[in-house]
């Protein structure tokens, strides 16, 4: 019976080895070194253009010329095997970077990869993330890491690693002494004794440690704190989405982790998103942050337990003199919390981003917030889902000329007042504009079209106008006919779920605009309906320009070409 590995296809087609491939592979193995030498000369000459490893002539000096030629020939043949393996996965070979994320790798593939790493002595980055079928077989790869001792980045996110995999990785870490970035995020079996056995093997060279959603426990937190405290170069610590860190209070693990951070003086980024933080957690964290003036990014978002307790952190914030980004979105901040924050913001003179979005009380305090921010250096101030009122919306205009990203999604006050926002934007600054579910009107889009025509958003890369079904056909037509969006990379005009509307009236304007948007890579227009012929035209136009189209063919009443090919023909009655 054929194995599951053999049945699996990649990039839309099966990659099974044919009998001819097997025969040719055997022939290649039997070729002599002299037969392979011309290939070696060709690969050496093209190394600068293709990423093929350069000749190691310095290593061969003093050796018998015949032996040196044989060694080089073997290297060239090995590199050829690497190229063939990567080509099967739809990847290009690079002697310094190996990116195999989202490739549906199996244990068999991992075994083949392990046999090839010896031909990648210059490898610095390895990413095999999002390959869940390799869980339980990581030792196949880690047992060969000594061949790539120069690795600086290793990513194994979402690979369903188990305790044996983590133990095998820990055993192999001494063979990669230059490792700077280790990412094991989204592996739920890492939490517990598995992680504790790994932490002791980390090298002093480590600069980034990512353990997002790894089911870390309070005991893990205590062990992690002891490790971070002795890593002299650690800059980034991301333990987001680990709510058990603080739930098991009897272990006191999070407090030990927070206290240990005071010794990690090189930290620049601390991410504790969705870790179940409470006001008591902020006390412990704040005492350490006072000792870490080098921190530039602090993410405490999605911790709803902070409600009413932000003042216990704000007292310590002025000591983080280099803080550039503070993320507190979705923390259920109260009016008192926001007042405490506003009082310390003048002390944070390096700030470029403050995120208090998805905190409804923030909508009524925008004027106070803007009045204390260093406006000329602000780059992001997202206020989506903040219940903005007219006064807040007007106050926001003060900071808009400096922002690179503007997000006021889910704020109905924007509808009918969009010109006030658009007229404050600076053409060479704004790159992202999100106006989802803002109750926009046809006149709003006409004004946006005029702004585009004048070139005032020429640098815009992301435009989100989704869930604005109140806009009429004339508004959409005006927008796409205006031009001025040559830098746009992503556009979203989707309708709300459970709704639909025809787009035939403005589809021709959209199709005519596509050639004037050469950078466009994603177009989302879900739940818009269109006739069969127009749908095919849209599909052809986007596919011809390598634009990923997101919409619902089933809603439109027509089928894509791939759907038609898979649809069985009806039998004649």
Coordinates of C-alpha atoms in Angstrom, one line a residue:
X1 CA 0.0 0.0 0.0
X2 CA 1.3 3.4 -0.9
X3 CA 2.4 5.5 2.0
X4 CA 0.8 8.8 3.0
X5 CA 4.1 10.5 2.2
X6 CA 4.0 9.4 -1.4
X7 CA 0.4 10.5 -1.8
X8 CA 0.9 14.1 -0.6
X9 CA 1.3 16.8 -3.2
X10 CA 2.9 20.2 -2.9
X11 CA 1.9 23.4 -4.5
X12 CA -1.0 21.8 -6.3
X13 CA 0.9 18.8 -7.7
X14 CA 2.3 15.5 -6.5
X15 CA 6.0 15.2 -6.0
X16 CA 6.4 11.4 -5.9
X17 CA 9.6 10.1 -7.5
X18 CA 9.0 8.3 -10.7
X19 CA 10.8 5.0 -11.5
X20 CA 13.0 7.0 -13.9
X21 CA 14.0 9.3 -11.1
X22 CA 15.0 6.3 -9.0
X23 CA 17.1 4.8 -11.8
X24 CA 18.8 8.1 -12.6
X25 CA 19.5 8.6 -8.9
X26 CA 21.3 5.3 -8.8
X27 CA 23.3 6.2 -11.9
X28 CA 24.4 9.5 -10.4
X29 CA 25.6 7.8 -7.3
X30 CA 27.9 5.5 -9.3
X31 CA 29.5 8.2 -11.4
X32 CA 33.1 8.7 -10.7
X33 CA 34.6 11.9 -9.3
X34 CA 36.1 12.8 -12.7
X35 CA 32.7 12.5 -14.3
X36 CA 31.2 15.0 -11.8
X37 CA 34.1 17.5 -12.1
X38 CA 32.6 19.6 -14.9
X39 CA 29.4 20.1 -12.9
X40 CA 31.6 21.3 -10.0
X41 CA 33.3 23.8 -12.2
X42 CA 30.0 25.1 -13.4
X43 CA 28.5 25.4 -9.9
X44 CA 31.7 27.2 -8.6
X45 CA 31.5 29.8 -11.3
X46 CA 27.8 30.6 -10.6
X47 CA 28.1 30.7 -6.8
X48 CA 27.8 34.4 -6.5
X49 CA 24.5 34.4 -8.5
X50 CA 22.8 31.3 -7.1
X51 CA 23.8 31.1 -3.5
X52 CA 25.9 27.9 -4.1
X53 CA 28.7 27.5 -1.6
X54 CA 32.1 28.8 -2.8
X55 CA 35.1 26.5 -3.2
X56 CA 36.9 25.8 0.0
X57 CA 40.3 26.1 -1.6
X58 CA 41.9 27.3 1.6
X59 CA 40.8 24.0 3.2
X60 CA 42.3 22.0 0.4
X61 CA 45.7 23.6 0.4
X62 CA 48.4 21.2 1.2
X63 CA 46.3 18.2 0.1
X64 CA 47.0 16.0 -2.8
X65 CA 45.5 17.6 -5.9
X66 CA 43.5 14.5 -6.7
X67 CA 42.1 14.3 -3.2
X68 CA 41.2 18.0 -3.2
X69 CA 39.4 17.6 -6.5
X70 CA 37.5 14.6 -5.2
X71 CA 36.4 16.4 -2.1
X72 CA 35.2 19.4 -4.0
X73 CA 33.4 17.1 -6.5
X74 CA 31.6 15.5 -3.6
X75 CA 30.6 18.9 -2.3
X76 CA 29.2 19.9 -5.7
X77 CA 27.3 16.7 -6.0
X78 CA 25.9 17.2 -2.5
X79 CA 24.8 20.8 -3.3
X80 CA 23.1 19.4 -6.4
X81 CA 21.1 17.0 -4.2
X82 CA 20.1 20.0 -2.0
X83 CA 18.9 21.9 -5.0
X84 CA 16.8 19.0 -6.2
X85 CA 15.3 18.5 -2.7
X86 CA 14.3 22.2 -2.4
X87 CA 13.0 22.3 -6.0
X88 CA 10.5 19.5 -5.1
X89 CA 9.2 21.7 -2.3
X90 CA 8.9 24.7 -4.6
X91 CA 11.9 26.5 -2.9
X92 CA 15.0 28.1 -4.2
X93 CA 18.4 27.0 -2.9
X94 CA 20.4 29.4 -0.7
X95 CA 23.6 28.3 1.0
X96 CA 23.0 30.6 4.0
X97 CA 19.2 30.4 4.5
X98 CA 16.9 27.4 4.6
X99 CA 13.2 28.3 4.7
X100 CA 10.9 25.3 4.7
X101 CA 7.9 26.8 6.5
X102 CA 4.4 25.6 5.4
X103 CA 5.9 22.8 3.2
X104 CA 3.9 19.9 4.7
X105 CA 7.1 18.1 5.6
X106 CA 6.8 14.6 6.9
X107 CA 9.2 12.4 8.9
X108 CA 10.5 11.0 5.6
X109 CA 11.3 14.5 4.3
X110 CA 13.0 15.3 7.6
X111 CA 15.2 12.3 7.2
X112 CA 16.2 13.4 3.7
X113 CA 16.8 16.9 4.9
X114 CA 19.0 15.6 7.7
X115 CA 21.2 13.8 5.2
X116 CA 21.7 17.0 3.2
X117 CA 22.7 19.5 5.9
X118 CA 26.3 18.3 5.7
X119 CA 26.4 20.0 2.4
X120 CA 25.3 23.4 3.9
X121 CA 28.3 24.3 6.0
X122 CA 27.6 28.1 5.6
X123 CA 24.0 27.8 6.8
X124 CA 22.9 30.6 9.2
X125 CA 19.1 30.4 9.2
X126 CA 16.9 27.4 9.4
X127 CA 13.1 27.6 9.4
X128 CA 11.0 24.4 9.4
X129 CA 7.9 26.0 11.1
X130 CA 4.3 25.1 10.5
X131 CA 5.1 21.5 9.5
X132 CA 3.0 19.6 12.0
X133 CA 3.8 16.1 10.6
X134 CA 7.4 16.2 11.8
X135 CA 6.4 16.1 15.4
X136 CA 8.0 13.2 17.2
X137 CA 10.8 12.8 14.7
X138 CA 12.9 15.9 15.3
X139 CA 15.9 13.9 16.6
X140 CA 16.4 12.9 12.9
X141 CA 17.4 16.4 12.2
X142 CA 19.0 17.5 15.5
X143 CA 21.4 14.6 15.4
X144 CA 23.0 16.3 12.3
X145 CA 23.2 19.9 13.5
X146 CA 26.9 19.6 14.2
X147 CA 27.3 19.9 10.4
X148 CA 25.8 23.4 10.5
X149 CA 27.5 24.8 13.6
X150 CA 27.3 28.3 12.3
X151 CA 23.5 28.5 12.6
X152 CA 22.3 31.8 14.1
X153 CA 18.5 31.4 13.7
X154 CA 16.4 28.3 14.3
X155 CA 12.6 28.3 14.0
X156 CA 10.4 25.4 14.8
X157 CA 7.0 27.0 15.3
X158 CA 3.9 24.8 15.2
X159 CA 5.6 21.5 14.5
X160 CA 3.7 19.5 17.3
X161 CA 7.0 18.9 19.1
X162 CA 6.7 16.5 22.0
X163 CA 8.9 16.1 25.1
X164 CA 11.3 13.7 23.2
X165 CA 11.7 16.4 20.4
X166 CA 12.5 19.1 23.0
X167 CA 15.0 16.7 24.7
X168 CA 16.7 16.0 21.4
X169 CA 16.9 19.7 20.6
X170 CA 18.5 20.4 24.0
X171 CA 21.0 17.6 23.5
X172 CA 22.0 19.2 20.1
X173 CA 22.2 22.8 21.2
X174 CA 25.9 22.6 22.3
X175 CA 26.7 21.9 18.6
X176 CA 25.4 25.3 17.5
X177 CA 27.2 27.7 19.8
X178 CA 26.5 30.8 17.7
X179 CA 22.7 30.5 17.9
X180 CA 21.1 33.9 18.4
X181 CA 17.4 33.3 17.7
X182 CA 15.3 30.4 18.9
X183 CA 11.6 30.2 18.1
X184 CA 9.6 27.3 19.5
X185 CA 6.2 29.1 19.5
X186 CA 2.9 27.2 19.2
X187 CA 4.1 23.9 20.4
X188 CA 1.8 23.1 23.3
X189 CA 3.9 20.2 24.6
X190 CA 6.9 22.3 25.4
X191 CA 5.4 23.5 28.7
X192 CA 6.4 21.5 31.8
X193 CA 9.6 19.5 32.4
X194 CA 10.4 19.5 28.7
X195 CA 11.2 23.2 28.6
X196 CA 13.1 23.1 31.9
X197 CA 15.5 20.5 30.5
X198 CA 16.1 22.7 27.4
X199 CA 16.7 26.0 29.2
X200 CA 20.0 24.9 30.8
X201 CA 21.5 24.2 27.3
X202 CA 21.0 27.7 25.9
X203 CA 24.2 29.5 24.9
X204 CA 25.3 33.0 26.1
X205 CA 25.0 34.1 22.4
X206 CA 21.2 33.9 22.4
X207 CA 19.6 37.2 21.7
X208 CA 15.9 36.2 21.0
X209 CA 13.7 33.6 22.7
X210 CA 10.1 33.1 21.4
X211 CA 7.8 30.8 23.3
X212 CA 4.3 32.0 22.3
X213 CA 1.4 29.7 23.2
X214 CA 3.6 26.8 24.6
X215 CA 1.4 26.0 27.6
X216 CA 4.0 27.3 29.9
X217 CA 3.3 26.8 33.6
X218 CA 4.3 28.9 36.7
X219 CA 7.1 26.4 37.3
X220 CA 8.3 27.0 33.7
X221 CA 8.2 30.8 34.5
X222 CA 10.5 30.4 37.5
X223 CA 13.0 28.3 35.5
X224 CA 12.8 30.7 32.6
X225 CA 13.6 33.6 34.9
X226 CA 16.7 31.9 36.1
X227 CA 17.9 31.3 32.6
X228 CA 17.1 34.8 31.2
X229 CA 19.0 36.4 34.1
X230 CA 22.3 34.8 33.0
X231 CA 22.0 35.3 29.2
X232 CA 24.1 38.4 28.7
X233 CA 22.9 39.2 25.2
X234 CA 19.2 38.4 25.4
X235 CA 17.2 41.2 23.7
X236 CA 13.8 39.8 22.9
X237 CA 11.7 37.7 25.3
X238 CA 8.2 36.7 24.0
X239 CA 6.1 34.4 26.2
X240 CA 2.7 35.7 24.9
X241 CA -0.5 33.6 25.1
X242 CA 0.6 31.5 28.1
X243 CA -2.2 32.3 30.6
X244 CA -1.0 29.5 33.0
X245 CA 2.1 31.5 33.8
X246 CA 0.0 33.5 36.3
X247 CA -2.9 31.2 37.0
X248 CA -0.9 28.8 39.2
X249 CA -0.3 31.4 41.9
X250 CA 0.8 28.8 44.5
X251 CA 4.1 28.4 42.6
X252 CA 4.8 32.1 42.4
X253 CA 6.5 31.4 39.1
X254 CA 5.6 34.6 37.3
X255 CA 6.8 36.8 40.2
X256 CA 10.1 34.9 40.0
X257 CA 10.3 35.5 36.3
X258 CA 9.5 39.2 36.7
X259 CA 12.1 39.6 39.4
X260 CA 14.7 37.9 37.3
X261 CA 14.1 40.3 34.4
X262 CA 15.9 43.0 36.4
X263 CA 19.2 41.2 35.7
X264 CA 18.6 41.0 32.0
X265 CA 19.9 44.5 31.3
X266 CA 20.2 43.9 27.6
X267 CA 16.4 43.4 27.1
X268 CA 14.9 45.6 24.5
X269 CA 11.6 43.8 23.9
X270 CA 9.2 42.2 26.4
X271 CA 6.0 40.6 25.2
X272 CA 3.4 39.3 27.7
X273 CA 0.3 39.4 25.5
X274 CA -2.6 37.3 26.9
X275 CA -0.7 36.0 29.9
X276 CA -3.5 36.5 32.4
X277 CA -1.8 39.4 34.1
X278 CA -3.4 41.0 37.1
X279 CA -2.6 44.2 39.1
X280 CA -0.4 42.1 41.3
X281 CA 1.6 40.9 38.3
X282 CA 2.1 44.6 37.4
X283 CA 3.7 45.2 40.8
X284 CA 6.3 42.5 40.3
X285 CA 6.9 43.5 36.6
X286 CA 7.2 47.2 37.4
X287 CA 9.9 46.7 39.9
X288 CA 12.1 45.0 37.3
X289 CA 11.3 47.5 34.5
X290 CA 12.8 50.2 36.7
X291 CA 16.1 48.5 36.2
X292 CA 15.7 48.1 32.4
X293 CA 16.0 51.5 30.7
X294 CA 17.0 49.8 27.5
X295 CA 13.5 48.3 26.9
X296 CA 12.0 49.8 23.7
X297 CA 8.9 47.6 23.2
X298 CA 6.5 46.5 26.0
X299 CA 3.4 44.5 25.0
X300 CA 0.9 43.9 27.8
X301 CA -2.1 43.6 25.5
X302 CA -5.1 41.3 25.8
X303 CA -4.8 41.1 29.6
X304 CA -8.3 41.9 30.7
X305 CA -7.4 41.3 34.3
X306 CA -5.5 44.5 34.4
X307 CA -8.8 46.5 34.6
X308 CA -8.5 49.2 37.3
X309 CA -4.9 48.4 38.1
X310 CA -2.8 50.1 35.5
X311 CA -1.7 52.7 38.1
X312 CA 0.5 50.0 39.7
X313 CA 2.6 49.9 36.5
X314 CA 2.4 53.6 35.4
X315 CA 4.4 54.6 38.5
X316 CA 7.4 52.7 37.1
X317 CA 7.0 53.6 33.4
X318 CA 9.0 56.9 33.5
X319 CA 12.2 54.8 34.3
X320 CA 12.0 53.2 30.9
X321 CA 13.5 56.1 29.2
X322 CA 13.9 54.5 25.8
X323 CA 10.4 53.1 25.5
X324 CA 9.2 53.5 21.9
X325 CA 6.2 51.1 21.7
X326 CA 3.6 50.5 24.5
X327 CA 0.7 48.1 23.6
X328 CA -2.3 48.0 25.9
X329 CA -5.0 47.1 23.5
X330 CA -7.9 45.0 24.8
X331 CA -7.1 45.4 28.4
X332 CA -10.5 46.7 29.6
X333 CA -8.9 49.9 30.7
X334 CA -11.0 52.2 32.8
X335 CA -11.2 55.9 32.9
X336 CA -8.9 55.8 36.0
X337 CA -6.4 53.6 34.2
X338 CA -6.3 56.0 31.3
X339 CA -5.8 59.0 33.5
X340 CA -2.9 57.2 35.2
X341 CA -1.4 56.5 31.8
X342 CA -1.8 60.1 30.6
X343 CA 0.0 61.4 33.6
X344 CA 3.2 59.5 32.8
X345 CA 3.2 59.8 29.0
X346 CA 5.0 63.2 29.0
X347 CA 8.0 61.4 30.6
X348 CA 8.2 58.9 27.8
X349 CA 9.9 61.2 25.3
X350 CA 11.0 58.4 22.9
X351 CA 7.5 57.0 22.2
X352 CA 6.5 56.4 18.6
X353 CA 3.5 54.1 19.2
X354 CA 0.8 53.8 21.8
X355 CA -1.9 51.3 21.3
X356 CA -5.0 51.6 23.5
X357 CA -7.4 50.3 20.9
X358 CA -10.3 48.0 21.8
X359 CA -10.7 49.9 25.1
X360 CA -14.0 51.6 24.9
X361 CA -13.3 54.2 27.5
X362 CA -10.4 55.5 25.4
X363 CA -12.8 57.0 22.9
X364 CA -13.7 59.8 25.3
X365 CA -10.1 60.7 26.2
X366 CA -8.4 61.2 22.9
X367 CA -8.0 64.9 23.4
X368 CA -6.2 64.4 26.7
X369 CA -4.1 61.6 25.2
X370 CA -3.0 63.6 22.1
X371 CA -2.2 66.7 24.2
X372 CA 0.6 64.8 26.1
X373 CA 2.1 62.7 23.3
X374 CA 5.3 63.7 21.4
X375 CA 3.2 64.4 18.3
X376 CA 6.0 65.0 15.8
X377 CA 7.6 61.5 16.4
X378 CA 4.4 59.5 16.7
X379 CA 3.9 56.8 14.0
X380 CA 1.0 54.7 15.2
X381 CA -1.9 55.5 17.4
X382 CA -4.6 52.9 16.6
X383 CA -8.0 53.8 18.0
X384 CA -10.2 51.1 16.5
X385 CA -13.2 49.9 18.6
X386 CA -12.8 52.8 21.0
X387 CA -16.2 54.5 20.8
X388 CA -14.9 57.7 19.4
X389 CA -17.1 60.7 19.6
X390 CA -17.1 63.9 17.6
X391 CA -14.8 65.7 19.9
X392 CA -12.3 62.8 20.0
X393 CA -12.4 62.5 16.2
X394 CA -11.6 66.2 15.9
X395 CA -8.7 65.9 18.4
X396 CA -7.3 63.0 16.4
X397 CA -6.7 65.2 13.4
X398 CA -3.9 67.0 15.4
X399 CA -1.7 63.9 15.3
X400 CA -2.7 62.6 11.9
X401 CA -0.1 64.5 9.8
X402 CA 2.7 62.5 11.6
X403 CA 1.1 59.0 11.6
X404 CA 2.3 56.2 9.2
X405 CA -0.7 54.1 10.2
X406 CA -4.3 55.2 10.9
X407 CA -6.8 52.8 12.2
X408 CA -10.3 54.0 13.3
X409 CA -12.2 50.9 12.3
X410 CA -15.5 50.1 14.0
X411 CA -16.0 53.7 14.9
X412 CA -19.3 54.9 13.5
X413 CA -18.5 58.5 14.1
X414 CA -16.2 58.4 11.1
X415 CA -19.1 58.0 8.6
X416 CA -19.9 61.4 7.0
X417 CA -16.9 63.0 8.6
X418 CA -14.1 61.3 6.6
X419 CA -12.9 64.5 4.9
X420 CA -11.8 65.8 8.3
X421 CA -9.4 62.8 8.6
X422 CA -8.3 62.7 5.0
X423 CA -7.4 66.4 4.7
X424 CA -5.0 66.0 7.6
X425 CA -3.0 63.2 6.1
X426 CA 0.5 63.7 4.6
X427 CA 1.2 62.1 1.3
X428 CA 4.8 61.0 2.0
X429 CA 4.0 59.6 5.5
X430 CA 0.8 57.6 5.5
X431 CA 1.2 54.0 4.4
X432 CA -1.8 52.2 6.1
X433 CA -5.4 53.4 6.3
X434 CA -8.0 51.2 8.0
X435 CA -11.6 52.2 7.9
X436 CA -13.5 49.0 8.4
X437 CA -17.1 49.2 9.6
X438 CA -17.1 53.0 9.9
X439 CA -20.5 53.6 8.3
X440 CA -18.9 55.4 5.4
X441 CA -21.1 57.1 2.8
X442 CA -20.9 57.6 -0.9
X443 CA -19.7 61.2 -0.4
X444 CA -17.0 59.9 1.9
X445 CA -15.6 57.7 -0.9
X446 CA -15.9 60.5 -3.4
X447 CA -13.8 62.7 -1.2
X448 CA -11.3 59.8 -0.8
X449 CA -11.2 59.5 -4.6
X450 CA -10.4 63.2 -4.9
X451 CA -7.6 62.8 -2.3
X452 CA -6.2 59.9 -4.3
X453 CA -6.4 62.0 -7.6
X454 CA -4.4 64.7 -6.0
X455 CA -1.7 62.2 -5.0
X456 CA -2.1 62.8 -1.3
X457 CA -2.0 59.1 -0.5
X458 CA 0.6 58.1 -3.1
X459 CA 2.6 56.1 -0.5
X460 CA -0.4 54.1 0.8
X461 CA 0.2 50.4 0.9
X462 CA -2.8 49.1 2.9
X463 CA -6.4 50.3 2.4
X464 CA -9.1 48.6 4.4
X465 CA -12.7 49.7 3.5
X466 CA -14.4 46.5 4.4
X467 CA -17.9 46.3 6.0
X468 CA -19.1 49.6 4.6
X469 CA -22.1 48.4 2.7
X470 CA -23.8 51.8 2.9
X471 CA -21.5 53.2 0.2
X472 CA -23.3 53.4 -3.1
X473 CA -22.0 52.2 -6.5
X474 CA -21.0 55.8 -7.5
X475 CA -18.6 55.9 -4.5
X476 CA -16.8 52.7 -5.5
X477 CA -16.7 53.8 -9.1
X478 CA -15.2 57.2 -8.2
X479 CA -12.5 55.6 -6.0
X480 CA -11.2 53.1 -8.6
X481 CA -11.4 55.6 -11.4
X482 CA -9.4 58.2 -9.5
X483 CA -5.9 56.6 -9.7
X484 CA -3.1 57.7 -7.4
X485 CA -2.7 54.3 -5.6
X486 CA 0.4 53.1 -7.4
X487 CA 2.0 51.9 -4.1
X488 CA -1.0 50.0 -2.8
X489 CA -0.2 46.4 -1.9
X490 CA -3.4 45.3 -0.1
X491 CA -7.0 46.4 -0.6
X492 CA -10.1 45.1 1.2
X493 CA -13.7 46.1 0.2
X494 CA -15.5 43.1 1.5
X495 CA -19.0 43.2 2.8
X496 CA -20.2 41.9 6.2
X497 CA -20.9 38.2 6.6
X498 CA -24.5 37.2 5.8
X499 CA -24.9 40.1 3.4
X500 CA -24.3 40.4 -0.4
X501 CA -24.6 43.0 -3.1
X502 CA -23.9 43.2 -6.9
X503 CA -20.7 45.0 -8.0
X504 CA -21.3 45.0 -11.8
X505 CA -21.9 48.8 -11.7
X506 CA -18.3 49.5 -10.6
X507 CA -16.4 46.4 -11.6
X508 CA -15.3 47.9 -14.9
X509 CA -13.7 50.8 -13.0
X510 CA -11.9 48.3 -10.8
X511 CA -10.6 46.3 -13.7
X512 CA -9.4 49.5 -15.4
X513 CA -7.6 50.5 -12.2
X514 CA -5.6 47.3 -11.8
X515 CA -2.9 48.2 -14.4
X516 CA -2.3 51.5 -12.5
X517 CA -1.7 49.5 -9.2
X518 CA 1.4 47.5 -10.1
X519 CA 2.2 46.7 -6.4
X520 CA -1.2 45.2 -5.6
X521 CA -0.7 41.7 -4.2
X522 CA -4.0 41.1 -2.3
X523 CA -7.6 42.1 -3.3
X524 CA -10.4 41.1 -0.9
X525 CA -14.0 41.6 -2.0
X526 CA -15.9 38.9 -0.3
X527 CA -19.7 38.7 -0.7
X528 CA -19.9 40.9 -3.7
X529 CA -21.9 39.2 -6.5
X530 CA -21.2 39.3 -10.2
X531 CA -22.2 37.6 -13.4
X532 CA -20.4 34.6 -14.8
X533 CA -18.6 36.5 -17.6
X534 CA -17.6 39.4 -15.4
X535 CA -16.4 37.0 -12.8
X536 CA -14.1 35.2 -15.3
X537 CA -12.8 38.5 -16.4
X538 CA -11.9 39.5 -12.8
X539 CA -10.3 36.2 -12.2
X540 CA -8.2 36.5 -15.4
X541 CA -7.2 40.1 -14.6
X542 CA -6.0 39.3 -11.1
X543 CA -4.3 36.0 -11.9
X544 CA -2.5 37.6 -14.8
X545 CA -1.1 40.2 -12.4
X546 CA -0.3 37.8 -9.6
X547 CA -2.9 39.3 -7.4
X548 CA -4.4 37.1 -4.7
X549 CA -8.2 37.4 -5.0
X550 CA -10.3 36.7 -1.9
X551 CA -14.0 36.4 -2.4
X552 CA -16.8 33.9 -2.5
X553 CA -17.4 32.3 -6.0
X554 CA -20.3 30.3 -4.6
X555 CA -22.1 33.6 -3.6
X556 CA -21.5 35.1 -7.0
X557 CA -23.2 32.3 -8.9
X558 CA -20.2 31.4 -11.0
X559 CA -17.4 28.9 -10.5
X560 CA -13.7 29.4 -10.9
X561 CA -11.9 27.4 -13.6
X562 CA -10.4 25.0 -10.9
X563 CA -13.9 24.4 -9.5
X564 CA -15.3 23.6 -13.0
X565 CA -12.5 21.1 -13.6
X566 CA -13.4 19.3 -10.4
X567 CA -17.2 19.4 -11.1
X568 CA -18.4 16.1 -12.5
X569 CA -20.4 16.4 -15.7
X570 CA -24.1 15.8 -15.5
X571 CA -25.3 12.7 -17.2
X572 CA -27.7 13.1 -20.0
X573 CA -31.2 12.0 -19.0

